[in-house]
Coordinates of C-alpha atoms in Angstrom, one line a residue:
M1 CA -31.5 9.2 34.7
T2 CA -30.7 6.8 37.4
S3 CA -30.7 3.0 37.1
A4 CA -34.4 3.0 38.4
D5 CA -35.4 5.0 35.3
T6 CA -33.6 2.9 32.7
A7 CA -34.1 -0.7 33.8
T8 CA -33.2 -3.3 31.2
T9 CA -33.4 -7.1 31.2
A10 CA -30.2 -8.5 32.4
G11 CA -28.7 -11.7 31.0
P12 CA -25.6 -13.8 31.4
D13 CA -22.4 -11.8 31.4
R14 CA -20.2 -12.5 28.3
G15 CA -16.9 -11.5 29.9
D16 CA -16.6 -8.0 28.7
G17 CA -19.4 -6.7 30.8
S18 CA -22.0 -7.2 28.1
T19 CA -25.2 -9.0 28.8
A20 CA -28.0 -10.5 26.6
G21 CA -29.7 -7.6 24.9
R22 CA -26.9 -5.1 25.5
R23 CA -23.3 -4.8 24.4
V24 CA -20.5 -2.9 26.0
V25 CA -19.1 -0.7 23.2
A26 CA -16.5 1.2 25.2
R27 CA -15.1 1.3 28.7
G28 CA -14.1 4.3 30.8
L29 CA -10.4 3.8 31.6
F30 CA -8.1 6.0 33.6
T31 CA -4.6 4.8 32.5
G32 CA -3.0 2.9 29.7
T33 CA -1.1 -0.3 29.8
S34 CA 2.3 1.5 29.5
P35 CA 3.8 4.5 31.3
V36 CA 4.3 6.1 27.8
A37 CA 0.5 6.4 27.6
N38 CA -0.1 9.8 29.2
E39 CA -2.8 9.5 31.9
A40 CA -4.3 12.8 30.7
L41 CA -5.4 11.1 27.5
Y42 CA -7.8 9.1 29.6
A43 CA -9.0 11.5 32.4
V44 CA -7.8 14.9 33.6
M45 CA -7.9 16.4 37.1
E46 CA -9.5 19.8 36.9
K47 CA -9.0 20.3 40.7
G48 CA -7.6 18.5 43.7
S49 CA -5.8 15.2 43.8
A50 CA -6.6 11.6 43.0
S51 CA -5.1 8.2 42.5
R52 CA -6.0 5.9 39.7
T53 CA -5.8 2.4 38.4
R54 CA -6.7 1.3 34.9
T55 CA -10.4 0.9 35.7
G56 CA -10.7 3.0 38.9
L57 CA -10.3 6.6 40.1
H58 CA -10.1 7.6 43.7
L59 CA -10.9 11.2 44.3
E60 CA -9.9 13.1 47.4
R61 CA -12.4 15.6 49.0
G62 CA -13.1 18.5 46.7
A63 CA -11.4 16.9 43.7
H64 CA -12.9 17.3 40.2
A65 CA -12.1 15.0 37.3
D66 CA -13.2 15.2 33.7
M67 CA -13.2 12.6 30.9
N68 CA -13.4 15.0 27.9
T69 CA -10.3 13.3 26.7
F70 CA -9.0 11.3 23.7
F71 CA -9.9 7.9 25.2
G72 CA -12.5 9.2 27.6
R73 CA -15.1 10.5 25.1
F74 CA -17.9 8.5 23.5
P75 CA -17.9 9.5 19.7
A76 CA -21.6 10.1 19.5
S77 CA -21.6 11.7 16.1
Y78 CA -20.0 8.6 14.5
W79 CA -22.5 6.3 16.3
Q80 CA -25.4 8.3 15.0
R81 CA -24.1 8.5 11.4
W82 CA -22.9 5.0 10.9
T83 CA -24.7 2.6 13.3
T84 CA -28.2 1.4 14.0
A85 CA -28.0 2.3 17.7
S86 CA -30.6 4.8 18.8
S87 CA -29.3 5.5 22.3
V88 CA -26.4 4.8 24.5
T89 CA -26.3 4.0 28.2
V90 CA -23.3 4.7 30.5
T91 CA -23.0 2.8 33.7
V92 CA -20.8 3.9 36.6
T93 CA -20.1 2.2 39.9
V94 CA -19.6 4.8 42.7
A95 CA -18.5 4.4 46.3
T96 CA -18.4 7.7 48.3
S97 CA -18.0 8.7 51.9
A98 CA -20.3 11.7 51.3
H99 CA -21.6 13.2 48.0
L100 CA -20.3 12.8 44.4
R101 CA -21.7 14.9 41.6
L102 CA -21.8 13.0 38.4
V103 CA -22.5 14.8 35.1
L104 CA -23.0 13.4 31.6
W105 CA -21.9 16.1 29.1
A106 CA -22.3 16.4 25.4
S107 CA -20.8 18.7 22.7
D108 CA -21.8 19.7 19.2
I109 CA -20.0 20.6 15.9
G110 CA -18.9 23.9 17.4
S111 CA -17.6 22.4 20.6
H112 CA -20.4 24.0 22.6
R113 CA -21.1 22.0 25.8
R114 CA -24.4 21.0 27.2
I115 CA -25.5 18.9 30.2
V116 CA -27.4 15.7 29.2
D117 CA -27.9 14.4 32.7
A118 CA -26.6 14.9 36.2
T119 CA -27.0 13.3 39.6
E120 CA -25.6 13.3 43.1
V121 CA -24.6 10.0 44.6
V122 CA -24.6 9.4 48.3
G123 CA -22.9 6.2 49.5
D124 CA -22.5 3.2 47.2
E125 CA -24.5 3.1 44.0
T126 CA -24.4 1.9 40.4
V127 CA -25.7 4.7 38.2
E128 CA -27.1 4.5 34.7
M129 CA -27.6 7.4 32.4
T130 CA -29.1 7.0 29.0
A131 CA -29.0 9.5 26.1
P132 CA -30.5 9.4 22.6
L133 CA -28.2 9.5 19.7
T134 CA -30.2 12.1 17.9
A135 CA -28.4 15.4 18.2
F136 CA -25.0 14.7 16.8
A137 CA -25.4 14.6 13.0
D138 CA -22.5 16.9 12.1
G139 CA -20.4 16.4 15.2
G140 CA -20.2 16.0 18.9
A141 CA -19.3 13.6 21.7
M142 CA -20.3 12.6 25.2
W143 CA -18.3 12.2 28.4
L144 CA -18.5 12.1 32.1
S145 CA -17.2 14.4 34.9
F146 CA -17.0 13.7 38.6
Q147 CA -16.8 16.0 41.7
A148 CA -16.2 14.8 45.2
I149 CA -18.1 17.4 47.1
D150 CA -17.5 16.9 50.8
G151 CA -15.7 13.6 51.0
T152 CA -13.7 11.0 49.1
A153 CA -15.1 9.0 46.3
R154 CA -14.1 6.0 44.1
I155 CA -15.4 5.6 40.6
T156 CA -15.0 2.2 38.9
D157 CA -16.3 0.0 36.0
I158 CA -17.5 2.7 33.6
A159 CA -19.2 1.1 30.6
W160 CA -20.9 2.5 27.6
S161 CA -23.4 0.1 26.1
V162 CA -26.1 -0.1 23.4
E163 CA -29.0 -2.4 22.8
T164 CA -28.6 -5.1 20.2
A165 CA -30.3 -8.3 19.3
E166 CA -27.2 -9.6 17.4
A167 CA -24.8 -12.2 18.8
P168 CA -21.2 -11.1 19.0
R169 CA -19.2 -11.7 15.9
P170 CA -15.9 -13.7 16.1
V171 CA -13.0 -11.3 16.0
S172 CA -9.5 -12.3 14.9
I173 CA -6.3 -10.2 15.1
A174 CA -3.7 -10.5 12.4
I175 CA -0.2 -9.1 13.2
C176 CA 2.4 -9.0 10.5
T177 CA 6.0 -8.9 11.6
H178 CA 9.4 -8.8 10.0
N179 CA 12.6 -8.6 12.2
R180 CA 10.9 -6.6 15.0
V181 CA 11.1 -9.4 17.5
R182 CA 10.9 -7.5 20.7
H183 CA 8.2 -5.0 19.4
C184 CA 6.0 -7.9 18.2
A185 CA 6.3 -9.7 21.5
E186 CA 5.4 -6.5 23.4
T187 CA 2.3 -5.9 21.2
V188 CA 1.0 -9.5 21.9
A189 CA 1.8 -9.0 25.6
A190 CA -0.2 -5.8 25.7
L191 CA -3.2 -7.6 24.2
A192 CA -2.9 -10.4 26.8
S193 CA -2.7 -7.9 29.6
D194 CA -6.3 -6.9 29.3
P195 CA -8.6 -9.9 29.5
D196 CA -11.8 -7.9 29.2
A197 CA -10.8 -6.4 25.9
L198 CA -9.4 -9.7 24.8
S199 CA -12.8 -11.4 25.6
V200 CA -14.1 -10.3 22.2
V201 CA -11.1 -11.9 20.4
D202 CA -11.5 -15.4 19.0
A203 CA -7.9 -15.8 17.6
I204 CA -4.6 -13.9 17.3
W205 CA -2.6 -14.7 14.2
V206 CA 1.1 -13.7 14.2
V207 CA 2.6 -14.0 10.7
D208 CA 6.4 -13.9 11.0
Q209 CA 8.3 -13.2 7.8
G210 CA 11.6 -12.3 9.4
D211 CA 14.9 -14.0 9.8
T212 CA 14.9 -14.2 13.6
P213 CA 11.8 -16.0 14.9
V214 CA 9.6 -14.1 17.3
E215 CA 8.6 -17.3 19.0
E216 CA 12.1 -17.5 20.4
H217 CA 11.7 -14.3 22.4
P218 CA 11.2 -15.0 26.2
L219 CA 8.3 -12.6 26.5
F220 CA 6.5 -14.1 23.5
D221 CA 7.0 -17.6 24.9
R222 CA 5.5 -16.5 28.2
V223 CA 2.5 -14.8 26.6
R224 CA 2.0 -17.8 24.4
G225 CA 1.4 -19.9 27.5
E226 CA -1.1 -17.3 28.8
L227 CA -3.1 -17.1 25.6
G228 CA -3.1 -20.8 24.8
D229 CA -5.2 -21.8 21.8
T230 CA -6.1 -18.2 21.1
L231 CA -2.6 -17.5 19.7
H232 CA -1.5 -18.9 16.4
Y233 CA 2.0 -18.4 15.1
L234 CA 2.9 -18.8 11.4
R235 CA 6.2 -18.4 9.6
Q236 CA 6.4 -17.8 5.9
A237 CA 8.7 -16.2 3.2
N238 CA 8.8 -12.4 3.2
L239 CA 5.9 -11.2 1.1
G240 CA 5.9 -7.7 2.7
G241 CA 3.2 -6.1 4.7
A242 CA 0.6 -7.0 2.1
G243 CA 1.6 -10.7 2.3
G244 CA 1.7 -10.8 6.1
F245 CA -1.7 -9.1 6.6
S246 CA -3.3 -11.0 3.8
R247 CA -2.1 -14.3 5.4
G248 CA -3.8 -13.2 8.6
M249 CA -7.0 -12.4 6.7
Y250 CA -6.8 -15.7 4.9
E251 CA -6.4 -17.8 8.1
A252 CA -9.1 -15.9 9.9
A253 CA -11.5 -16.4 7.1
Q254 CA -10.9 -20.1 7.1
R255 CA -11.4 -20.3 10.9
T256 CA -14.4 -17.9 11.2
P257 CA -15.9 -17.3 7.7
H258 CA -18.4 -14.8 9.1
G259 CA -16.2 -12.9 11.5
D260 CA -14.1 -9.8 11.6
V261 CA -10.3 -9.4 11.3
V262 CA -8.3 -6.6 12.9
L263 CA -5.0 -6.0 11.1
M264 CA -2.3 -4.7 13.4
D265 CA 1.3 -3.5 13.0
D266 CA 3.9 -5.3 15.0
D267 CA 5.7 -2.1 16.3
I268 CA 2.8 -0.2 17.7
L269 CA 2.2 0.6 21.4
C270 CA -1.1 -1.2 21.7
E271 CA -4.1 0.1 23.6
P272 CA -6.2 -3.2 23.9
E273 CA -9.4 -1.2 24.5
T274 CA -9.1 -0.2 20.8
V275 CA -9.9 -3.7 19.7
L276 CA -13.1 -3.8 21.8
R277 CA -14.2 -0.4 20.4
L278 CA -13.5 -1.3 16.8
A279 CA -15.3 -4.7 17.1
A280 CA -18.3 -3.2 18.9
F281 CA -18.7 -0.3 16.4
A282 CA -18.3 -2.6 13.3
A283 CA -20.9 -5.0 14.7
M284 CA -23.4 -2.1 14.9
T285 CA -22.9 -0.4 11.6
S286 CA -25.9 -0.3 9.2
G287 CA -23.9 -2.1 6.6
P288 CA -20.4 -3.8 6.3
S289 CA -17.8 -1.1 7.0
I290 CA -14.1 -0.9 7.4
V291 CA -13.4 0.6 10.8
G292 CA -9.9 1.9 11.6
A293 CA -8.1 3.3 14.6
Q294 CA -6.4 6.7 14.8
M295 CA -2.6 6.9 15.1
L296 CA -0.8 8.8 17.9
F297 CA 2.9 9.6 17.9
L298 CA 5.0 7.1 19.8
H299 CA 7.8 9.6 20.6
N300 CA 5.4 12.4 21.4
P301 CA 2.5 10.4 22.7
T302 CA -0.1 13.2 23.4
H303 CA -0.1 14.2 19.7
L304 CA -2.4 12.7 17.0
L305 CA -0.5 11.8 13.8
A306 CA -3.2 10.4 11.5
T307 CA -7.0 10.3 11.3
A308 CA -9.6 10.3 8.6
E309 CA -7.0 10.1 5.8
K310 CA -7.5 10.8 2.1
V311 CA -5.2 10.4 -0.9
D312 CA -4.1 12.5 -3.9
L313 CA -3.9 10.2 -6.8
V314 CA -2.1 12.7 -9.0
S315 CA 0.8 13.5 -6.8
L316 CA 0.5 10.1 -5.1
R317 CA 0.4 11.6 -1.6
R318 CA -1.2 9.7 1.2
G319 CA -2.5 11.1 4.5
V320 CA -3.8 14.3 2.9
T321 CA -7.0 16.0 3.9
D322 CA -9.3 18.6 2.3
D323 CA -10.9 19.3 5.7
R324 CA -9.2 22.0 7.8
Y325 CA -11.0 20.7 10.9
V326 CA -9.3 17.3 10.6
Q327 CA -6.6 17.2 13.3
Q328 CA -3.2 16.0 12.2
N329 CA 0.0 16.5 14.3
K330 CA -2.1 18.2 17.0
N331 CA -1.8 18.0 20.8
M332 CA -4.8 16.1 22.1
L333 CA -4.4 17.6 25.5
K334 CA -5.2 21.1 24.2
K335 CA -8.3 20.5 21.9
I336 CA -10.1 17.6 20.4
S337 CA -12.2 18.4 17.3
D338 CA -15.9 17.7 17.6
R339 CA -16.6 17.7 13.8
R340 CA -17.2 14.4 12.2
A341 CA -14.6 13.7 9.5
E342 CA -14.9 11.4 6.5
A343 CA -12.1 9.0 5.5
Q344 CA -11.2 7.4 2.2
Y345 CA -9.0 4.7 3.8
N346 CA -7.4 3.8 7.1
G347 CA -3.8 2.7 7.6
W348 CA -3.4 -0.9 8.7
W349 CA -1.5 0.0 11.9
T350 CA -4.9 -1.1 13.5
C351 CA -7.9 -1.6 11.2
L352 CA -10.9 -3.9 11.3
I353 CA -12.2 -5.6 8.1
P354 CA -15.4 -7.6 8.2
A355 CA -15.6 -10.9 6.4
E356 CA -18.4 -9.6 4.2
V357 CA -15.9 -7.0 2.8
I358 CA -13.4 -9.7 1.8
T359 CA -16.2 -11.7 0.2
T360 CA -17.4 -8.7 -1.8
I361 CA -14.2 -7.2 -3.0
G362 CA -11.6 -9.9 -2.6
M363 CA -8.2 -10.0 -0.9
P364 CA -5.6 -7.2 -1.0
L365 CA -3.4 -6.7 -4.0
P366 CA 0.0 -8.6 -3.8
V367 CA 2.0 -5.3 -3.9
F368 CA 4.4 -6.3 -1.2
F369 CA 4.7 -3.0 0.7
Q370 CA 3.0 0.4 0.7
W371 CA -0.4 1.5 -0.6
D372 CA -2.0 -1.9 0.1
D373 CA -4.3 -0.3 2.7
V374 CA -5.0 2.7 0.5
E375 CA -6.0 0.6 -2.5
Y376 CA -8.2 -1.6 -0.4
G377 CA -10.1 1.3 1.1
L378 CA -10.6 2.9 -2.4
R379 CA -11.7 -0.5 -3.8
A380 CA -14.2 -0.9 -1.0
A381 CA -15.6 2.6 -1.5
R382 CA -16.2 1.7 -5.2
A383 CA -18.3 -1.2 -4.0
G384 CA -20.3 1.1 -1.6
I385 CA -18.4 0.0 1.5
P386 CA -17.3 3.0 3.7
T387 CA -14.2 3.4 5.8
V388 CA -14.7 5.0 9.2
T389 CA -11.8 6.2 11.3
L390 CA -13.2 5.9 14.8
P391 CA -12.2 8.6 17.4
G392 CA -11.1 7.2 20.7
A393 CA -9.9 4.0 19.1
G394 CA -6.2 4.6 18.8
V395 CA -2.7 3.2 19.0
W396 CA 0.8 4.7 19.2
H397 CA 3.1 4.2 16.2
A398 CA 6.7 5.3 15.4
D399 CA 6.7 8.8 14.1
F400 CA 6.9 8.9 10.3
Y401 CA 9.1 12.0 10.2
W402 CA 12.0 9.9 11.7
K403 CA 12.0 7.8 8.5
D404 CA 13.8 9.0 5.5
V405 CA 12.0 8.9 2.2
D406 CA 15.2 7.9 0.4
G407 CA 14.9 4.1 0.9
F408 CA 13.8 1.0 -0.9
G409 CA 10.3 1.7 0.3
H410 CA 10.1 4.6 -2.1
Y411 CA 10.1 2.2 -5.0
F412 CA 7.0 0.5 -3.7
A413 CA 5.4 3.7 -2.7
T414 CA 5.7 5.1 -6.3
R415 CA 4.9 1.8 -8.1
N416 CA 2.0 0.9 -6.0
G417 CA 0.7 4.4 -5.9
L418 CA 0.6 4.3 -9.7
I419 CA -1.2 1.0 -9.7
T420 CA -3.8 2.4 -7.2
A421 CA -4.3 5.5 -9.3
A422 CA -4.7 3.4 -12.5
L423 CA -7.5 1.3 -10.9
E424 CA -9.5 4.4 -9.9
P425 CA -12.0 5.9 -12.3
G426 CA -10.7 9.2 -13.6
F427 CA -7.1 8.1 -13.9
A428 CA -5.2 11.0 -15.5
P429 CA -1.9 9.8 -17.0
D430 CA -0.8 13.2 -18.3
A431 CA -1.3 14.9 -14.9
V432 CA 0.5 12.0 -13.1
A433 CA 3.4 12.1 -15.6
K434 CA 3.8 15.8 -15.0
E435 CA 3.8 15.3 -11.2
M436 CA 6.2 12.4 -11.4
G437 CA 8.5 14.3 -13.7
R438 CA 8.6 17.2 -11.3
A439 CA 9.3 14.9 -8.3
I440 CA 12.1 13.0 -10.1
A441 CA 13.7 16.2 -11.4
R442 CA 13.8 17.5 -7.8
S443 CA 15.6 14.4 -6.7
I444 CA 18.2 14.9 -9.5
V445 CA 19.0 18.5 -8.6
S446 CA 19.1 17.5 -4.9
L447 CA 22.0 15.1 -5.9
Q448 CA 19.8 12.1 -4.8
Y449 CA 20.7 10.0 -7.8
G450 CA 19.9 6.8 -6.1
L451 CA 16.4 8.1 -5.2
A452 CA 15.9 9.3 -8.8
H453 CA 16.8 5.8 -10.1
T454 CA 14.4 4.2 -7.5
Q455 CA 11.6 6.4 -8.7
L456 CA 12.3 5.8 -12.4
R457 CA 12.5 2.0 -11.8
A458 CA 9.1 2.2 -10.2
L459 CA 7.6 3.9 -13.2
E460 CA 9.2 1.4 -15.5
D461 CA 7.9 -1.6 -13.5
F462 CA 4.4 -0.1 -13.4
L463 CA 4.4 0.0 -17.2
A464 CA 5.5 -3.6 -17.3
G465 CA 1.9 -4.4 -16.2
P466 CA 0.3 -6.9 -13.8
S467 CA 3.0 -9.6 -14.3
I468 CA 5.3 -7.5 -12.0
L469 CA 3.1 -8.7 -9.1
D470 CA 3.3 -12.4 -10.0
D471 CA 5.7 -13.2 -7.1
G472 CA 4.3 -10.8 -4.6
G473 CA 7.2 -8.4 -4.9
A474 CA 10.1 -10.5 -3.6
A475 CA 12.2 -10.2 -6.7
A476 CA 11.6 -6.4 -6.9
L477 CA 12.8 -6.0 -3.3
R478 CA 16.1 -7.9 -4.0
E479 CA 16.7 -6.0 -7.2
I480 CA 16.0 -2.5 -6.0
N481 CA 18.2 -2.9 -2.9
A482 CA 21.0 -4.2 -5.1
E483 CA 20.6 -1.4 -7.6
R484 CA 20.5 1.3 -4.9
R485 CA 23.8 0.2 -3.5
A486 CA 25.5 1.4 -6.7
Y487 CA 24.7 5.0 -5.6
A488 CA 26.8 6.3 -2.8
D489 CA 24.2 8.9 -1.8
T490 CA 21.8 6.1 -0.6
Q491 CA 24.2 5.0 2.1
V492 CA 24.0 6.4 5.7
V493 CA 27.4 7.2 7.1
P494 CA 28.4 8.4 10.6
V495 CA 28.0 12.1 11.3
S496 CA 31.7 12.0 12.1
A497 CA 32.3 11.7 8.4
I498 CA 31.6 15.4 8.1
G499 CA 35.0 17.2 8.4
P500 CA 35.4 19.7 11.3
S501 CA 35.8 22.6 8.9
V502 CA 32.7 21.9 6.9
P503 CA 30.3 24.8 7.3
I504 CA 26.5 24.4 8.0
R505 CA 24.3 26.0 5.4
R506 CA 20.8 26.9 6.6
A507 CA 17.9 26.7 4.2
A508 CA 17.5 29.3 1.5
P509 CA 14.1 31.0 1.2
P510 CA 11.6 28.9 -0.7
P511 CA 10.5 29.9 -4.1
K512 CA 7.6 32.4 -4.3
P513 CA 4.2 30.7 -4.8
G514 CA 3.8 29.8 -8.4
W515 CA 7.5 30.1 -9.2
E516 CA 8.5 26.6 -8.1
D517 CA 8.8 25.2 -11.7
A518 CA 10.8 28.2 -12.8
V519 CA 13.3 27.7 -10.0
L520 CA 13.4 24.0 -10.7
A521 CA 14.2 24.7 -14.4
K522 CA 16.9 27.2 -13.3
R523 CA 18.5 24.5 -11.0
T524 CA 18.3 21.9 -13.8
V525 CA 20.2 24.2 -16.2
A526 CA 22.8 25.0 -13.6
H527 CA 23.4 21.3 -13.1
A528 CA 23.6 20.7 -16.8
R529 CA 26.3 23.4 -17.0
G530 CA 28.1 22.5 -13.8
R531 CA 27.6 25.9 -12.3
L532 CA 27.2 25.0 -8.7
I533 CA 28.6 26.4 -5.4
R534 CA 31.6 24.4 -4.3
G535 CA 31.2 22.3 -1.2
P536 CA 31.4 20.5 0.9
V537 CA 28.7 21.9 3.1
A538 CA 26.5 20.4 5.8
I539 CA 22.7 20.7 5.8
S540 CA 20.2 19.5 8.4
Y541 CA 17.4 17.2 7.3
E542 CA 14.7 19.8 7.8
D543 CA 16.7 22.3 5.7
A544 CA 17.4 19.8 2.9
Q545 CA 14.9 21.2 0.4
W546 CA 15.6 20.7 -3.3
W547 CA 15.9 24.4 -4.1
H548 CA 18.5 24.8 -1.3
V549 CA 20.6 21.6 -1.7
G550 CA 20.5 22.0 -5.5
Q551 CA 22.8 25.0 -5.3
F552 CA 25.8 23.0 -4.1
D553 CA 28.1 20.3 -5.7
H554 CA 29.0 18.4 -2.4
V555 CA 26.6 18.1 0.5
F556 CA 26.3 16.2 3.7
V557 CA 22.6 15.9 4.6
T558 CA 21.5 14.5 8.0
D559 CA 19.4 11.4 7.7
A560 CA 15.8 11.7 9.0
S561 CA 16.6 9.0 11.6
Q562 CA 19.3 11.3 13.1
H563 CA 21.6 8.2 13.2
G564 CA 24.0 9.5 10.6
C565 CA 24.1 11.5 7.3
R566 CA 24.3 10.9 3.6
E567 CA 27.0 12.3 1.4
R568 CA 25.8 13.7 -2.0
R569 CA 28.2 14.7 -4.8
Y570 CA 27.4 16.3 -8.1
D571 CA 28.1 14.0 -11.1
R572 CA 27.3 15.6 -14.5
D573 CA 27.2 12.3 -16.4
T574 CA 24.9 10.6 -13.9
A575 CA 22.6 13.6 -13.8
R576 CA 22.4 13.7 -17.6
Q577 CA 21.7 10.0 -17.9
L578 CA 18.9 10.2 -15.3
S579 CA 17.4 13.2 -17.0
E580 CA 17.4 11.6 -20.4
R581 CA 15.8 8.5 -18.8
L582 CA 13.2 10.7 -17.2
V583 CA 12.2 12.2 -20.5
R584 CA 11.8 8.8 -22.1
I585 CA 9.8 7.3 -19.3
S586 CA 7.5 10.4 -19.1
L587 CA 6.7 10.0 -22.8
R588 CA 6.0 6.3 -22.3
L589 CA 3.8 7.0 -19.3
R590 CA 1.6 9.4 -21.2
R591 CA 1.4 7.0 -24.2
E592 CA 1.1 3.6 -22.5
A593 CA -0.6 4.2 -19.2
P594 CA -4.2 4.0 -20.4
G595 CA -3.6 0.5 -21.8
V596 CA -1.6 -0.6 -18.8
A597 CA -4.3 0.6 -16.5
A598 CA -6.8 -1.5 -18.4
A599 CA -4.6 -4.5 -18.0
Y600 CA -4.4 -4.0 -14.2
R601 CA -8.2 -3.7 -14.0
D602 CA -8.6 -6.9 -16.0
A603 CA -6.1 -8.8 -13.8
M604 CA -7.7 -7.7 -10.5
P605 CA -10.0 -10.8 -10.0
T606 CA -7.0 -13.1 -10.4
L607 CA -4.5 -10.9 -8.4
T608 CA -6.9 -10.5 -5.4
S609 CA -8.2 -14.1 -5.3
V610 CA -7.8 -16.5 -2.5
D611 CA -6.2 -19.0 -4.9
N612 CA -3.5 -16.5 -5.9
W613 CA -2.6 -15.7 -2.3
A614 CA -2.6 -19.4 -1.4
R615 CA -0.1 -19.9 -4.3
L616 CA 2.1 -17.2 -2.9
Y617 CA 2.0 -18.7 0.6
G618 CA 2.9 -22.1 -0.9
I619 CA -0.2 -23.8 0.4
D620 CA -3.2 -25.5 -1.2
A621 CA -6.3 -23.3 -1.6
P622 CA -9.4 -24.6 0.1
V623 CA -11.8 -26.5 -2.0
D624 CA -15.3 -25.1 -2.1

C-alpha cells in the first residue's frame, strides 16, 4: 500500500522519527558505525553498483539492492509472538530520476519467500507499506528490496513503526568496566555517534571498577562533553561484572523507577541501533520481558556467535541449545534462520531489563563474575517472566575461543554454576557430582593441576554456603589468584620457551562414543603408575584434548590467546593429592548439597536485596 492507503494521524516528532500514536521500532540502515561492521550485514547489492551512507543508499541505473540481511530484516515472528502489535508499517523516502521498484518481502518458517506489497516510484515520494503481524507464528521476517529500473535512485530514512498509545519509557544504559579504558571509551563514543538511537536513552551509567580511570582517556573526556548530563561516571571497588552491572541497575532504578536498563559490556563493538530496537520491543511486549541482543564475533564479524541460549545445569555448560535450527558460529552472509527460537537467558553483553522485573525478582546475586546473567534469566522464568533474544539486535564481542578456560574465571564459573543449579527446581546433586568428578579427573590427567585445584576450590566454597557471597567475591578473587600461582602450569610463557628440537604431536583419535569413561580410567591408572610417554612434546591448543595430552609426562600446550604457551609436567604426588581430594569432595557434594541448596534458597531475599547491594557499594540504601 502507498501512503494514501495507510494514513495515520501525525503528531510531534520525538527525535527518533516516532510521532504521537506511532513508535519507530527499527530503522533501515546501510552501514555500521565502524569499518569492522561488514556492509553486507545491512544491505547487499544483488546487481549493479551503489554508494551508501548510514541512512541512505544511492543506486546506479539497473542496480538491485536487498535488505534480507542480519540488520536489515524485521523479525516479524518475534513481534507476533511476544508483543501487542497487530501490524507494522515501513516508511521509505525515495528520490529517483526515473522508476524505482520497491518490494516488501516476507518469509516463513521454511524460508519460503512471498511478496507482501510492491510499488513503482516515479520521482520523489515517501512510501508507506503496512503488513499485518498474523502469518509468522512459527517463524519468518520481513524486509525490503529496491531496483533502479531505468535511472538512478536514492533511498533514505527507512523506518519500521507500530501503533501504540503508550508513552516512551525512560531507558538507561549501564556499562560495567574494569581496566579496559580504551574499549570502554570507544563503546560510549559509538553510542554518542548516533543521536537518533540515543534519543530513547535517558541516562548512561559507566561503572568503573578498574585501576586506571576511564575518565582520564581523551576520547571519553571528549564524549563526556557531547553527552552532557546524560552521562554519569561512577568509580567503586571491584565487585566483578555482577557488582558493576548491579550498580548500574541500582542507579537507574533510583533515577527512573519505572524505566528500563540496558546492561552493556565495555569491550563490545556497539551498534547503537540495537538499543533503539531493544527498547522499542520491550515497550510493546504483552508483559514484562527481558530482551537481549545477539552476539557476533568481533574478529570474524559476519559470524553469529550466540543467540537464544540455554544452559545444562548438570554439566554446568552455558550457551547450549537443544534446537538444531538455532544458528551458532554461522556466517550470516550465507543464511539467516527464519525459525523463531526460545531462550532461557541472554548474556549481558547487551541486554534490557525492565524495572518491573527488578521489582518482582530482585537484584542479581553477588557472585562477582560468571553466571550472574544465567541465574537472573532462570529466576525470571520461575516468576513467569520470559527472556527473548531479539534477531537483528546485535553487537560484536571478542571471540570466546581466544580465551583459555584455565584461568581464575573458571573458579567463578564452577562455583556460580553450582549455586545456579542449586536454586533451580530439580537440582540433582548425584548427577552434578558425577559430571564434576569427570571434569576434574580430566584436568588431572591433562597435567592441569592448577585448573584441578581451581575446580576443587570452587566445589568446596559452594558447600560453604551463602556466607561465601558476603563480600561479593572480592576475597575469593584474591585467594584463588594467589593459590593458582603455586602451580607452574597456570602461567603463560613465551612460545620461545619450547626448545627447537621439541616435536609437535597432533591429536590422537578421540575415544569411541560411549568409551570416554573407560579411556579416562585408563589414563588415570597410567598416571598413578607413572607409565607415560616421555616428553617434552608440543601440542597446539585445538589438539590439547585430555585423552591426547594425558599420554605424556611433559607437554608445552599453546594458550588459547596464541600469545604464548603453558608448560605442563607430570607430578605423581600432586596428581595423587588432587585425586584423593576429588574423592572426598565428591562424597561431600552428594551428601551435603541438598542442605546447602536449601540454605542458598533461604538466603536469596537477603542476597538479592537493594539493601545488600548498597552495603557492598558502601552507600546508604534509600529509605522507603
